[in-house]
Amino acid sequence: MTDDRFWPPRGFAALDPEHSDYESSRVVILPVPYDSTASGWVGAREGPAAIIDASENMELYDIGIGREPYCVGIHTLPELAPHAGGPEAMLERIEEVVAELLDDGKFVVTIGGEHTVAVGAVRAHARRTPGLSVLAFDANADLRDSYMDTPYSHACTLRRALECLPAGRHGAPVVLVGLRSAEREEHEFIQDRGLPFYSPREYRAAGPESIAAQLADDVYITIDLDAFDPSQVAAVGTPEPGGLLWDEVSELLETVARRRRIVGFDVTELAPSLGPRANAQLAAKLTYRLIGLAVRE
Amino acid sequence: MTDDRFWPPRGFAALDPEHSDYESSRVVILPVPYDSTASGWVGAREGPAAIIDASENMELYDIGIGREPYCVGIHTLPELAPHAGGPEAMLERIEEVVAELLDDGKFVVTIGGEHTVAVGAVRAHARRTPGLSVLAFDANADLRDSYMDTPYSHACTLRRALECLPAGRHGAPVVLVGLRSAEREEHEFIQDRGLPFYSPREYRAAGPESIAAQLADDVYITIDLDAFDPSQVAAVGTPEPGGLLWDEVSELLETVARRRRIVGFDVTELAPSLGPRANAQLAAKLTYRLIGLAVRE
Amino acid sequence: MTDDRFWPPRGFAALDPEHSDYESSRVVILPVPYDSTASGWVGAREGPAAIIDASENMELYDIGIGREPYCVGIHTLPELAPHAGGPEAMLERIEEVVAELLDDGKFVVTIGGEHTVAVGAVRAHARRTPGLSVLAFDANADLRDSYMDTPYSHACTLRRALECLPAGRHGAPVVLVGLRSAEREEHEFIQDRGLPFYSPREYRAAGPESIAAQLADDVYITIDLDAFDPSQVAAVGTPEPGGLLWDEVSELLETVARRRRIVGFDVTELAPSLGPRANAQLAAKLTYRLIGLAVRE
Amino acid sequence: MTDDRFWPPRGFAALDPEHSDYESSRVVILPVPYDSTASGWVGAREGPAAIIDASENMELYDIGIGREPYCVGIHTLPELAPHAGGPEAMLERIEEVVAELLDDGKFVVTIGGEHTVAVGAVRAHARRTPGLSVLAFDANADLRDSYMDTPYSHACTLRRALECLPAGRHGAPVVLVGLRSAEREEHEFIQDRGLPFYSPREYRAAGPESIAAQLADDVYITIDLDAFDPSQVAAVGTPEPGGLLWDEVSELLETVARRRRIVGFDVTELAPSLGPRANAQLAAKLTYRLIGLAVRE
Amino acid sequence: MTDDRFWPPRGFAALDPEHSDYESSRVVILPVPYDSTASGWVGAREGPAAIIDASENMELYDIGIGREPYCVGIHTLPELAPHAGGPEAMLERIEEVVAELLDDGKFVVTIGGEHTVAVGAVRAHARRTPGLSVLAFDANADLRDSYMDTPYSHACTLRRALECLPAGRHGAPVVLVGLRSAEREEHEFIQDRGLPFYSPREYRAAGPESIAAQLADDVYITIDLDAFDPSQVAAVGTPEPGGLLWDEVSELLETVARRRRIVGFDVTELAPSLGPRANAQLAAKLTYRLIGLAVRE
Amino acid sequence: MTDDRFWPPRGFAALDPEHSDYESSRVVILPVPYDSTASGWVGAREGPAAIIDASENMELYDIGIGREPYCVGIHTLPELAPHAGGPEAMLERIEEVVAELLDDGKFVVTIGGEHTVAVGAVRAHARRTPGLSVLAFDANADLRDSYMDTPYSHACTLRRALECLPAGRHGAPVVLVGLRSAEREEHEFIQDRGLPFYSPREYRAAGPESIAAQLADDVYITIDLDAFDPSQVAAVGTPEPGGLLWDEVSELLETVARRRRIVGFDVTELAPSLGPRANAQLAAKLTYRLIGLAVRE
């Protein structure tokens, strides 16, 4: 009994069943409320619910890109249950579920939770898309080999991602934009490997086209929301001044969508209680716009 | 694609589909995010979502009453859309929807939103259950004839309810517990009509059995959460010191359930941002326990 | 008994009676704590009190425009009582009061409350100033013909405003700056009518002089604070990334004040509990500066 | 221009001018936003505004005591300006203003601010009422001779009060209820002097009549809100578990009002941002009820 | 350079070095900021810092028990680093550190973090004190065999504790007070084993002496703060109405201290951002009082 | 007992003892939790603890300037005790302590607390460094001769600083960047004296080199965090729109460090409860970067 006297059921963008049932939807939202390895301030496990709640306030025509992303169908799964036994088992669960969804022909959008969840999603995509590049938005290098006694900490996300992206290929395995915090060892690792990691200032100098040019044809995008300036997203565990602005991120995503094929993405690290609700609204709109850019009718 | 790697879908008590689909559920939760006539502090429209979110943290065996209320099936409807044209139209919508649910054989639990929403629910029940008594929990008398230019303000809730409960009957039309604030006119109205309205102190003196004894065989329960002491529920628009405690409310509900037939109820006025999250948890547990008391297998 | 051992009485800018009594004041602040048609997050009814409280912290010389706006006298009325019967009656009340103030020779500053309140103020001004243009700051188009069952929803504000601004005139009836969210139907309405609605990006390209050039000689300004970027004002019900910055808004207001005659304005949609107090401070300073620009000694 | 389309002007209990202008009002509210000597958590300077704002939501018939306290007239002064040069000068200012009000025939209600402000008020009353007793509600002994380099710290409030209440009199100079925290020196001071200082447990054993019996005929009441249990008032700088409940405080006040003459009182230490708004509501109702008890028509 | 112009260094109760250096201190505070298995609301990892910060506001003479607990020396360790690899490894780390401290002759107070941390502490104590009883304060049974894929979840705390407390002994291995939520399986486990688990109502009927009588001579106390009523401690992940009050808990602790030997304890589950700061103050005072009761000079 | 199973002890940047003990550290952090003269919103006394807590989340290699500032050693003192007798005595205490630290060869970083604390620090530096220039970041002129009855108010900070910086020297005594609020008298004082006070807009026009060129060889830097735009730091008592951005402040500091010798600095006015935690993170990173710029190995 749900007619037009009711709001639509809860789910990303508050879509009616026609545009959100699993079968006919091209896009699947996978919420992963996991933050067990968090080291700074806490609460990313509440991120998926906050982003979905905020998305229900969006108007469905994205005037900024002139599209209605929901038309391809967006299904919202229930939250993936955290595996409390440790991050390795949790990443396996994420990889397994993402893989099943990909094999079912879906475009998968993973909503964190901490940035670690990206490792599971990247692995599933990388195994199905040889030569994949990862475009990362992040304030931190996330290149530690191990942190707090585990190689599966959020601080190791891109180190683990690199390991499943083989070298000897067209395009960089990982390109990072937004960098402004690292340990000395990570800085040296970047220098030694010649990784294309850009601070906001360096990104402004290089421009979006030159970023896109370094990516392979198929691109997975992983977004740690702390890449944004804290004025735009304060609600993250490790906010860092001097970050990217909405228009800058949006322009880069538009450029990459025009030049490459986006095969999947994640949006992570929103800890909603650490900032105003407007931060969840930004994350929702970002997710919605990126669906519109990546998945065409 | 929802198996045991996932949390259950969002909905009251986070039940699996077997215990929550519409057809087989005996109980239906009707969320009404309406607070357009609020006069104090604001935010009761966020109450239904907060109560449902909190309910997902409950353990399903209610050790306090020795039952598993979910076994009768509890279906959660999407939120009823507010009618922004004015409260009269909104109350008609509520009455209409509750009536359809009752005619479909459901036990209806209305989750507000401001207390006004009870008027729609009471009307639908009263038309189907002649001689119904209303048991109200409230800090305020809610007996004004009109307030802020409308007879459908939250401050008029029980005045409107009285009008659809005919006199010349067995049992009082309305019994109120928790009273500790009123205007002089309301006080005089209570005195003139001899209404059985109890302050917490008077309730403690009278005891639950004497309250139950004044009710008709069929009872509708309307709960304005400000009946509770603000130490237990601060998150209401008009908190008033000196209220009821959890054990007192629970004991009265247990007594009424034993002595009378509860035909429906509502829980209203939670404005979640005005207090700690524990307040939503109390409202969820109260709703769950009252389902367990009112609806037997 | 109020001498210099006391702070001044509460009121906009905490002015002494000499600069704030009704008779001698050129400017009147009309606080309208109304948000009954709100659809997103809630609390704009607390906006007027928050803006006035914040204004009491301002220094009275506005160094940015080199003026002391308070010298013309600013009287703060008590809050207009909400009409809880529905938005149509509320808008009539607002129009009536604004009209009386205008007829009494006052410059009226309406402080919301939701954006809907602007409809009442615009009507009162339009009837007294033929050929008036409205300059709107807004993230949303607000052009729906009806929303949530009423034509007087906040989402219909500019549609209703358009209706009382006759065509066949010098200058556009409504110019909007800050647009970045709309439904498809609103987008088409804008296209069909050729309405001069500017996104922040388009505004930056066009520049303030070209905006001013499209306005009639007499201008009413209506400000929905969500026109600002959420980094500057997060405390709104429907925050939308990618908005206007303080310096941009200020520059446009300065330009319009130089080129046209500002006959009145409103500042709406601050929901103070949704962001830091600094947001109320911005709204207060914006109000104060716009008084300084619009009303000369 | 303020008619019934408007709310009443801001001020305690939102009274119309007839019941709140200075001349005809028997009671004067003196807000003192001072907390410069605070040592725990901070924000009591925002207490007066929060209490007055909350009081505007009260219903004016106090059903608990069966009276309408506003009928004697309650005038709200603007906030007393803090003297930033140090607490000694501030206390002189408070004493001076309270003295002028008393000499003008007013019943003075001082709203803090930190508890220190009571010293100024007590001095003014003690000089005009020989043999005055002070009834203090407080979690802390406040008996230090000096704290943080000044004898005028909040931690010295009752030590300073004692000094202006001469011995050799009928009734104890100070009776304290609510005690549950002290330094060893203060404990010894209490023991040595035999001061009638009661913990909540001791108060429950003694009962209100025995407290009243120890007071002189004329009583000044000073309320540090931390006397309440933190479940009832969390919004204080030094919350201490195990405090008094609303009904207990109310009963004692009713008893004292019946047995003695209350010549003035203060309500202090509400730091509103440290707890839910319901705390300010309790402080407002407490103030209103105590006016009703102390000042008869 | 730290003389009396400075506050004491940060640490429990803000003690001077004489009463807080490791060597001469009888008591050691072990802060464990761990909450990786949390399933409800989040933030217990911030509990230790909040409790220690709050403790710095305490007065050092505990007037309620007539002692100065700090005189035995209380040393505050830095925070134990979370092991992000999974709870099993973390519990081993806790057990190891507690064991070393015990072997060094210290009385260990573990400050959580989630309740799981108690398992490590109980193990270390149980191995050194044969026949130990555990007195648990908890709203939940915590008796699941596994939860969220691990046997080391917070929901399994007492099940794991039971396993290291051999049967065939004087006194119950675990006595629990405060129970009001459980799954059916846990309820049956309690019934089958005849575990002495008391709801608040049952505890009130039984009284503190009868609880103490069931304990062995040596007692370890584990406190999940959700045993308290949410009116006293709202800042927990799974608040449950109908809990224990401060005076009730305090009385039971006093009784046990009088009748038995307390060998160690923990205080867990404070998630400070979920409630007012007064909750941390209660936890600090509880910790301080229990030190005073357990460790005599 | 602190080994690598533990986090480092609390203190700026969470350094191990080797890099943080007093003797071997070149830099000393002096936390001053003082805000007794505050006039706007409140809470700067909690600033030092919040900044130090946030600093513990920083990564220690500052990638933005390519240095590891901690290598010179950074010792964190306990908090300086507030003198509650008045600001004059407090400033003397600050001056005395800073002087002792300078005489001991330390580079002193004072963390407020309100901006007033800078007066004590400036005096101590000025007496030891003839011809010193002060570079101030501030939204307000802070040039009043007296405010709220004292010449030692935060609103007088730069007026007092000017008095201890003799004229007839190379370089301006005070250069201010960020100005956007003042009283008329202060504006005239700036004009009359020809003080080099720059609004953000004027600073953008002038550029960092021209600012540096006006400073003497030795520079003390005083930072009132309200110089930043409220989008970057909302958590200040008097937020003012239109402020400086992180990159602008950082660039100016880098330029000054390159062109002049920085002898000391302070960071003041963070009132953490008024904004998101990200604001404290910015203040911590700012402090850390400025140490890196000012103190070379």
CSV table of C-alpha atoms in Angstrom, one decimal, chain D residues 62 64-69 107 221 249-258 260-262 265 285-297:
chain,number,residue,atom,x,y,z
D,62,ASP,CA,1.2,27.0,36.9
D,64,GLY,CA,1.5,22.5,40.0
D,65,ILE,CA,0.9,25.3,42.5
D,66,GLY,CA,-2.5,26.5,41.2
D,67,ARG,CA,-1.4,30.1,40.5
D,68,GLU,CA,-0.7,32.5,37.7
D,69,PRO,CA,2.6,34.1,38.8
D,107,PHE,CA,11.4,41.9,44.1
D,221,ILE,CA,17.4,31.7,48.0
D,249,VAL,CA,13.3,20.9,45.0
D,250,SER,CA,9.8,22.0,44.3
D,251,GLU,CA,8.5,20.6,47.6
D,252,LEU,CA,11.2,22.3,49.6
D,253,LEU,CA,10.5,25.6,47.9
D,254,GLU,CA,6.8,25.2,48.6
D,255,THR,CA,7.5,24.5,52.2
D,256,VAL,CA,9.8,27.4,52.7
D,257,ALA,CA,7.3,29.7,51.0
D,258,ARG,CA,4.6,28.5,53.4
D,260,ARG,CA,9.0,31.9,55.8
D,261,ARG,CA,9.1,35.1,53.7
D,262,ILE,CA,11.2,34.8,50.6
D,265,PHE,CA,16.4,34.7,44.8
D,285,LYS,CA,9.8,26.9,35.1
D,286,LEU,CA,11.7,26.9,38.4
D,287,THR,CA,12.1,30.6,38.2
D,288,TYR,CA,8.4,31.1,37.3
D,289,ARG,CA,7.2,28.8,40.1
D,290,LEU,CA,9.4,30.4,42.7
D,291,ILE,CA,8.1,33.8,41.7
D,292,GLY,CA,4.6,32.4,42.2
D,293,LEU,CA,5.5,31.1,45.6
D,294,ALA,CA,7.4,34.1,46.8
D,295,VAL,CA,5.3,37.0,45.5
D,296,ARG,CA,1.6,36.9,46.2
D,297,GLU,CA,-1.0,39.3,44.9
